CSV table of C-alpha atoms in Angstrom, one decimal:
chain,number,residue,atom,x,y,z
S,845,UNK,CA,-40.2,-15.3,31.1
S,846,UNK,CA,-41.3,-11.9,29.3
S,847,UNK,CA,-38.6,-9.9,27.7
S,848,UNK,CA,-39.1,-6.7,29.6
S,849,UNK,CA,-40.9,-6.8,33.0
S,850,UNK,CA,-41.9,-4.0,34.8
S,851,UNK,CA,-43.4,-3.7,38.7
S,852,UNK,CA,-47.1,-2.9,37.9
S,853,UNK,CA,-47.7,-1.3,41.3
S,854,UNK,CA,-49.7,0.7,41.9
S,855,UNK,CA,-47.7,2.6,43.4
S,856,UNK,CA,-48.5,6.3,45.8
S,857,UNK,CA,-46.5,9.0,46.5
S,858,UNK,CA,-46.7,12.1,48.5
S,859,UNK,CA,-46.6,15.5,46.5
S,860,UNK,CA,-43.1,16.4,46.4
S,861,UNK,CA,-40.9,13.2,46.1
S,862,UNK,CA,-39.2,12.5,44.6
S,863,UNK,CA,-40.6,9.3,41.9
S,864,UNK,CA,-38.4,5.6,40.6
S,865,UNK,CA,-39.5,3.7,38.3
S,866,UNK,CA,-38.1,0.7,36.6
S,867,UNK,CA,-37.6,-2.2,34.3
S,868,UNK,CA,-35.4,-4.9,33.4
S,869,UNK,CA,-34.8,-6.8,30.4
S,870,UNK,CA,-33.9,-9.9,29.3
S,871,UNK,CA,-33.2,-9.4,25.2
S,872,UNK,CA,-29.1,-7.8,25.6
S,873,UNK,CA,-29.7,-6.6,21.5
S,874,UNK,CA,-31.9,-3.9,23.6
S,875,UNK,CA,-30.4,-0.6,22.5
S,876,UNK,CA,-33.1,1.9,21.9
S,877,UNK,CA,-35.4,2.4,25.5
S,878,UNK,CA,-38.0,4.8,25.8
S,879,UNK,CA,-40.6,5.9,28.5
S,880,UNK,CA,-44.3,6.5,27.9
S,881,UNK,CA,-46.4,8.7,30.4
S,882,UNK,CA,-50.2,6.8,29.6
S,883,UNK,CA,-53.2,8.9,31.2
S,884,UNK,CA,-56.4,6.7,31.9
S,885,UNK,CA,-57.7,5.0,28.1
S,886,UNK,CA,-55.3,7.7,26.4
S,887,UNK,CA,-52.3,7.3,23.5
S,888,UNK,CA,-49.4,6.6,25.6
S,889,UNK,CA,-47.3,10.3,25.5
S,890,UNK,CA,-43.3,10.1,25.0
S,891,UNK,CA,-41.8,11.2,28.1
S,892,UNK,CA,-37.8,10.0,27.3
S,893,UNK,CA,-35.8,8.5,24.6
S,894,UNK,CA,-32.0,7.1,25.3
S,895,UNK,CA,-29.8,5.4,23.3
S,896,UNK,CA,-27.5,2.7,25.4
S,897,UNK,CA,-26.2,3.0,28.7
S,898,UNK,CA,-26.4,6.5,30.1
S,899,UNK,CA,-28.3,9.3,31.4
S,900,UNK,CA,-30.5,11.7,30.1
S,901,UNK,CA,-32.0,14.7,31.8
S,902,UNK,CA,-35.0,16.8,30.6
S,903,UNK,CA,-36.4,19.0,33.2
S,904,UNK,CA,-38.0,17.4,36.4
S,905,UNK,CA,-37.3,13.5,34.4
S,906,UNK,CA,-34.5,11.4,34.8
S,907,UNK,CA,-33.9,7.9,32.1
S,908,UNK,CA,-30.8,5.9,33.1
S,909,UNK,CA,-30.0,2.8,31.1
S,910,UNK,CA,-27.6,0.2,32.6
S,911,UNK,CA,-27.1,-2.1,29.9
S,912,UNK,CA,-24.5,-4.1,32.1
S,913,UNK,CA,-27.1,-5.1,35.0
S,914,UNK,CA,-30.0,-4.9,31.9
S,915,UNK,CA,-31.8,-2.4,33.8
S,916,UNK,CA,-33.3,1.0,33.3
S,917,UNK,CA,-34.8,4.0,35.5
S,918,UNK,CA,-37.2,6.7,35.1
S,919,UNK,CA,-36.6,9.8,38.2
S,920,UNK,CA,-39.7,12.2,38.5
S,921,UNK,CA,-38.4,14.9,41.2
S,922,UNK,CA,-40.4,17.4,42.5
S,923,UNK,CA,-43.9,15.1,42.1
S,924,UNK,CA,-47.0,17.1,41.1
S,925,UNK,CA,-50.9,15.5,41.2
S,926,UNK,CA,-50.7,16.1,37.3
S,927,UNK,CA,-47.8,12.9,37.1
S,928,UNK,CA,-50.2,10.6,38.3
S,929,UNK,CA,-50.4,8.6,35.4
S,930,UNK,CA,-49.0,4.6,33.9
S,931,UNK,CA,-45.3,4.8,32.8
S,932,UNK,CA,-44.7,2.8,30.1
S,933,UNK,CA,-41.2,1.4,29.6
S,934,UNK,CA,-40.2,0.3,25.9
S,935,UNK,CA,-37.0,-0.4,23.9
S,936,UNK,CA,-35.9,-2.2,20.7
S,937,UNK,CA,-32.8,-3.1,19.1
S,938,UNK,CA,-30.9,-2.4,16.4
S,939,UNK,CA,-32.7,-3.8,13.5
S,940,UNK,CA,-36.2,-2.2,15.4
S,941,UNK,CA,-38.3,-5.2,14.2
S,942,UNK,CA,-40.8,-4.3,17.1
S,943,UNK,CA,-40.7,-2.2,20.0
S,944,UNK,CA,-41.1,-4.3,23.4
S,945,UNK,CA,-42.7,-2.8,26.1
S,946,UNK,CA,-43.6,-3.1,29.7
S,947,UNK,CA,-46.9,-3.8,31.6
S,948,UNK,CA,-46.3,-0.4,32.3
S,949,UNK,CA,-46.4,1.4,36.2
S,950,UNK,CA,-49.8,3.2,37.8
S,951,UNK,CA,-48.2,6.2,40.0
S,952,UNK,CA,-50.9,8.2,42.2
S,953,UNK,CA,-49.4,11.2,43.3
S,954,UNK,CA,-51.2,12.4,46.9
S,955,UNK,CA,-51.2,16.1,47.1
G,899,UNK,CA,-50.7,16.3,19.6
G,900,UNK,CA,-48.1,13.6,18.6
G,901,UNK,CA,-49.6,13.7,15.0
G,902,UNK,CA,-50.7,10.4,14.4
G,903,UNK,CA,-54.3,10.1,13.6
G,904,UNK,CA,-56.6,7.0,14.4
G,905,UNK,CA,-60.5,6.8,13.2
G,906,UNK,CA,-62.6,6.4,14.7
G,907,UNK,CA,-62.2,7.1,18.3
G,908,UNK,CA,-64.9,5.2,19.3
G,909,UNK,CA,-66.7,1.9,17.4
G,910,UNK,CA,-69.3,-0.3,18.9
G,911,UNK,CA,-70.3,-3.9,17.2
G,912,UNK,CA,-71.7,-6.5,17.6
G,913,UNK,CA,-70.3,-10.6,17.3
G,914,UNK,CA,-69.3,-11.7,14.5
G,915,UNK,CA,-68.8,-9.1,12.4
G,916,UNK,CA,-66.2,-6.7,10.7
G,917,UNK,CA,-64.4,-3.4,11.4
G,918,UNK,CA,-61.5,-1.7,10.2
G,919,UNK,CA,-59.6,0.7,11.8
G,920,UNK,CA,-57.3,3.2,10.3
G,921,UNK,CA,-54.1,5.1,11.3
G,922,UNK,CA,-52.8,8.0,9.3
G,923,UNK,CA,-48.5,8.4,10.8
G,924,UNK,CA,-46.3,11.4,11.3
G,925,UNK,CA,-45.7,12.9,7.9
G,926,UNK,CA,-42.7,11.2,6.9
G,927,UNK,CA,-42.9,8.5,9.2
G,928,UNK,CA,-42.4,5.0,7.1
G,929,UNK,CA,-43.4,2.9,9.7
G,930,UNK,CA,-46.5,1.7,11.3
G,931,UNK,CA,-47.5,-0.5,14.8
G,932,UNK,CA,-50.2,-1.7,15.5
G,933,UNK,CA,-51.4,-2.7,19.5
G,934,UNK,CA,-54.1,-3.5,21.5
G,935,UNK,CA,-54.4,-2.9,25.3
G,936,UNK,CA,-57.1,-4.9,26.9
G,937,UNK,CA,-58.7,-3.2,30.1
G,938,UNK,CA,-56.3,-2.7,33.3
G,939,UNK,CA,-53.3,-4.7,30.5
G,940,UNK,CA,-50.4,-3.8,29.0
G,941,UNK,CA,-49.9,-3.1,25.4
G,942,UNK,CA,-49.5,-6.5,23.0
G,943,UNK,CA,-47.9,-5.4,19.7
G,944,UNK,CA,-49.7,-6.6,16.7
G,945,UNK,CA,-47.8,-6.2,13.6
G,946,UNK,CA,-45.8,-3.6,12.3
G,947,UNK,CA,-45.1,-2.4,8.8
G,948,UNK,CA,-42.3,-0.4,6.8
G,949,UNK,CA,-42.9,1.2,4.0
G,950,UNK,CA,-45.9,-1.0,3.2
G,951,UNK,CA,-44.5,-3.8,3.6
G,952,UNK,CA,-44.6,-6.4,6.7
G,953,UNK,CA,-41.5,-5.9,8.7
G,954,UNK,CA,-42.9,-7.8,11.7
G,955,UNK,CA,-45.7,-9.6,13.4
G,956,UNK,CA,-46.6,-10.4,17.5
G,957,UNK,CA,-49.5,-11.8,18.7
G,958,UNK,CA,-52.4,-11.0,16.2
G,959,UNK,CA,-55.0,-13.3,15.8
G,960,UNK,CA,-55.3,-14.9,12.6
G,961,UNK,CA,-59.0,-13.4,12.6
G,962,UNK,CA,-56.7,-10.1,12.0
G,963,UNK,CA,-55.3,-8.6,8.8
G,964,UNK,CA,-53.9,-5.5,8.6
G,965,UNK,CA,-52.0,-3.4,5.6
G,966,UNK,CA,-49.9,0.0,4.6
G,967,UNK,CA,-51.1,2.0,1.7
G,968,UNK,CA,-48.7,4.1,-0.7
G,969,UNK,CA,-49.5,7.1,1.0
G,970,UNK,CA,-48.3,5.4,4.5
G,971,UNK,CA,-51.8,5.3,5.9
G,972,UNK,CA,-52.3,1.8,7.6
G,973,UNK,CA,-55.4,-0.4,7.9
G,974,UNK,CA,-56.0,-2.7,10.5
G,975,UNK,CA,-59.1,-5.1,9.7
G,976,UNK,CA,-60.5,-7.0,12.2
G,977,UNK,CA,-63.0,-10.2,11.7
G,978,UNK,CA,-64.7,-13.1,12.7
G,979,UNK,CA,-64.7,-10.3,16.0
G,980,UNK,CA,-65.9,-11.9,19.7
G,981,UNK,CA,-66.5,-10.4,22.8
G,982,UNK,CA,-62.8,-10.5,24.3
G,983,UNK,CA,-61.3,-8.3,20.9
G,984,UNK,CA,-63.1,-5.3,23.1
G,985,UNK,CA,-59.3,-3.2,23.5
G,986,UNK,CA,-58.3,0.0,22.9
G,987,UNK,CA,-56.3,-0.4,19.4
G,988,UNK,CA,-52.9,1.8,18.9
G,989,UNK,CA,-51.2,2.9,16.3
G,990,UNK,CA,-47.8,4.1,16.8
G,991,UNK,CA,-45.3,5.6,13.9
G,992,UNK,CA,-41.6,6.1,13.6
G,993,UNK,CA,-39.2,8.7,11.0
G,994,UNK,CA,-37.6,5.2,9.7
G,995,UNK,CA,-37.3,1.5,10.8
G,996,UNK,CA,-34.7,2.1,13.7
G,997,UNK,CA,-33.2,4.4,16.4
G,998,UNK,CA,-36.3,6.5,16.1
G,999,UNK,CA,-38.5,7.7,18.5
G,1000,UNK,CA,-41.8,6.1,18.1
G,1001,UNK,CA,-45.1,8.1,19.0
G,1002,UNK,CA,-48.4,7.4,19.5
G,1003,UNK,CA,-52.6,7.7,18.4
G,1004,UNK,CA,-55.1,8.5,20.8
G,1005,UNK,CA,-56.5,5.1,19.6
G,1006,UNK,CA,-59.3,3.3,19.0
G,1007,UNK,CA,-61.7,2.2,21.5
G,1008,UNK,CA,-63.8,-0.7,20.3
G,1009,UNK,CA,-66.8,-2.3,22.1
G,1010,UNK,CA,-67.9,-5.5,20.8
G,1011,UNK,CA,-71.7,-6.2,22.4
């Protein structure tokens, strides 16, 4: 079993829709959670960074962490074609010996 | 611009050869991570260095090695290259060893022919 599970998609939605991306994990020691956006064959770009449980909002993006369920989400409101990319979740523990990534979800926003 | 610099951007080499990939972390970042991303695959963790010392190892082949120098830049050495080593290699840096964001470079695209 992988430490982090993420549905690879692909996910295709119309412009303006609310997008929900999710990851589940098995290691209860994870405390730091990140979402990255990766355009085709480019370096991952950090979108959101959260610590422990709760919500964090930044513009059209909201990150949620539910440690009791070992489940994290990224919501994108008013989705735009420019949001089309692969979204990767990542997490690490207090010791931060490594960053563990999900497989990535390929998202397409259709105009 | 993340502030993490990787060179070269592209590399084409033959099987059996050896290459060195370079990563300069963001100013002040002590931790460097190396990842491999094959076509349509996720990021596979290879190795982490913190302030010159190896901190964690992932699925790194014995043919691969890395080091972090006193000026904190890091190099990933790949030897006896095989066709299957063709991939994007990313490095990421972090301010401390924990609880800070990690920022990625733009990667080195390695093609082994």
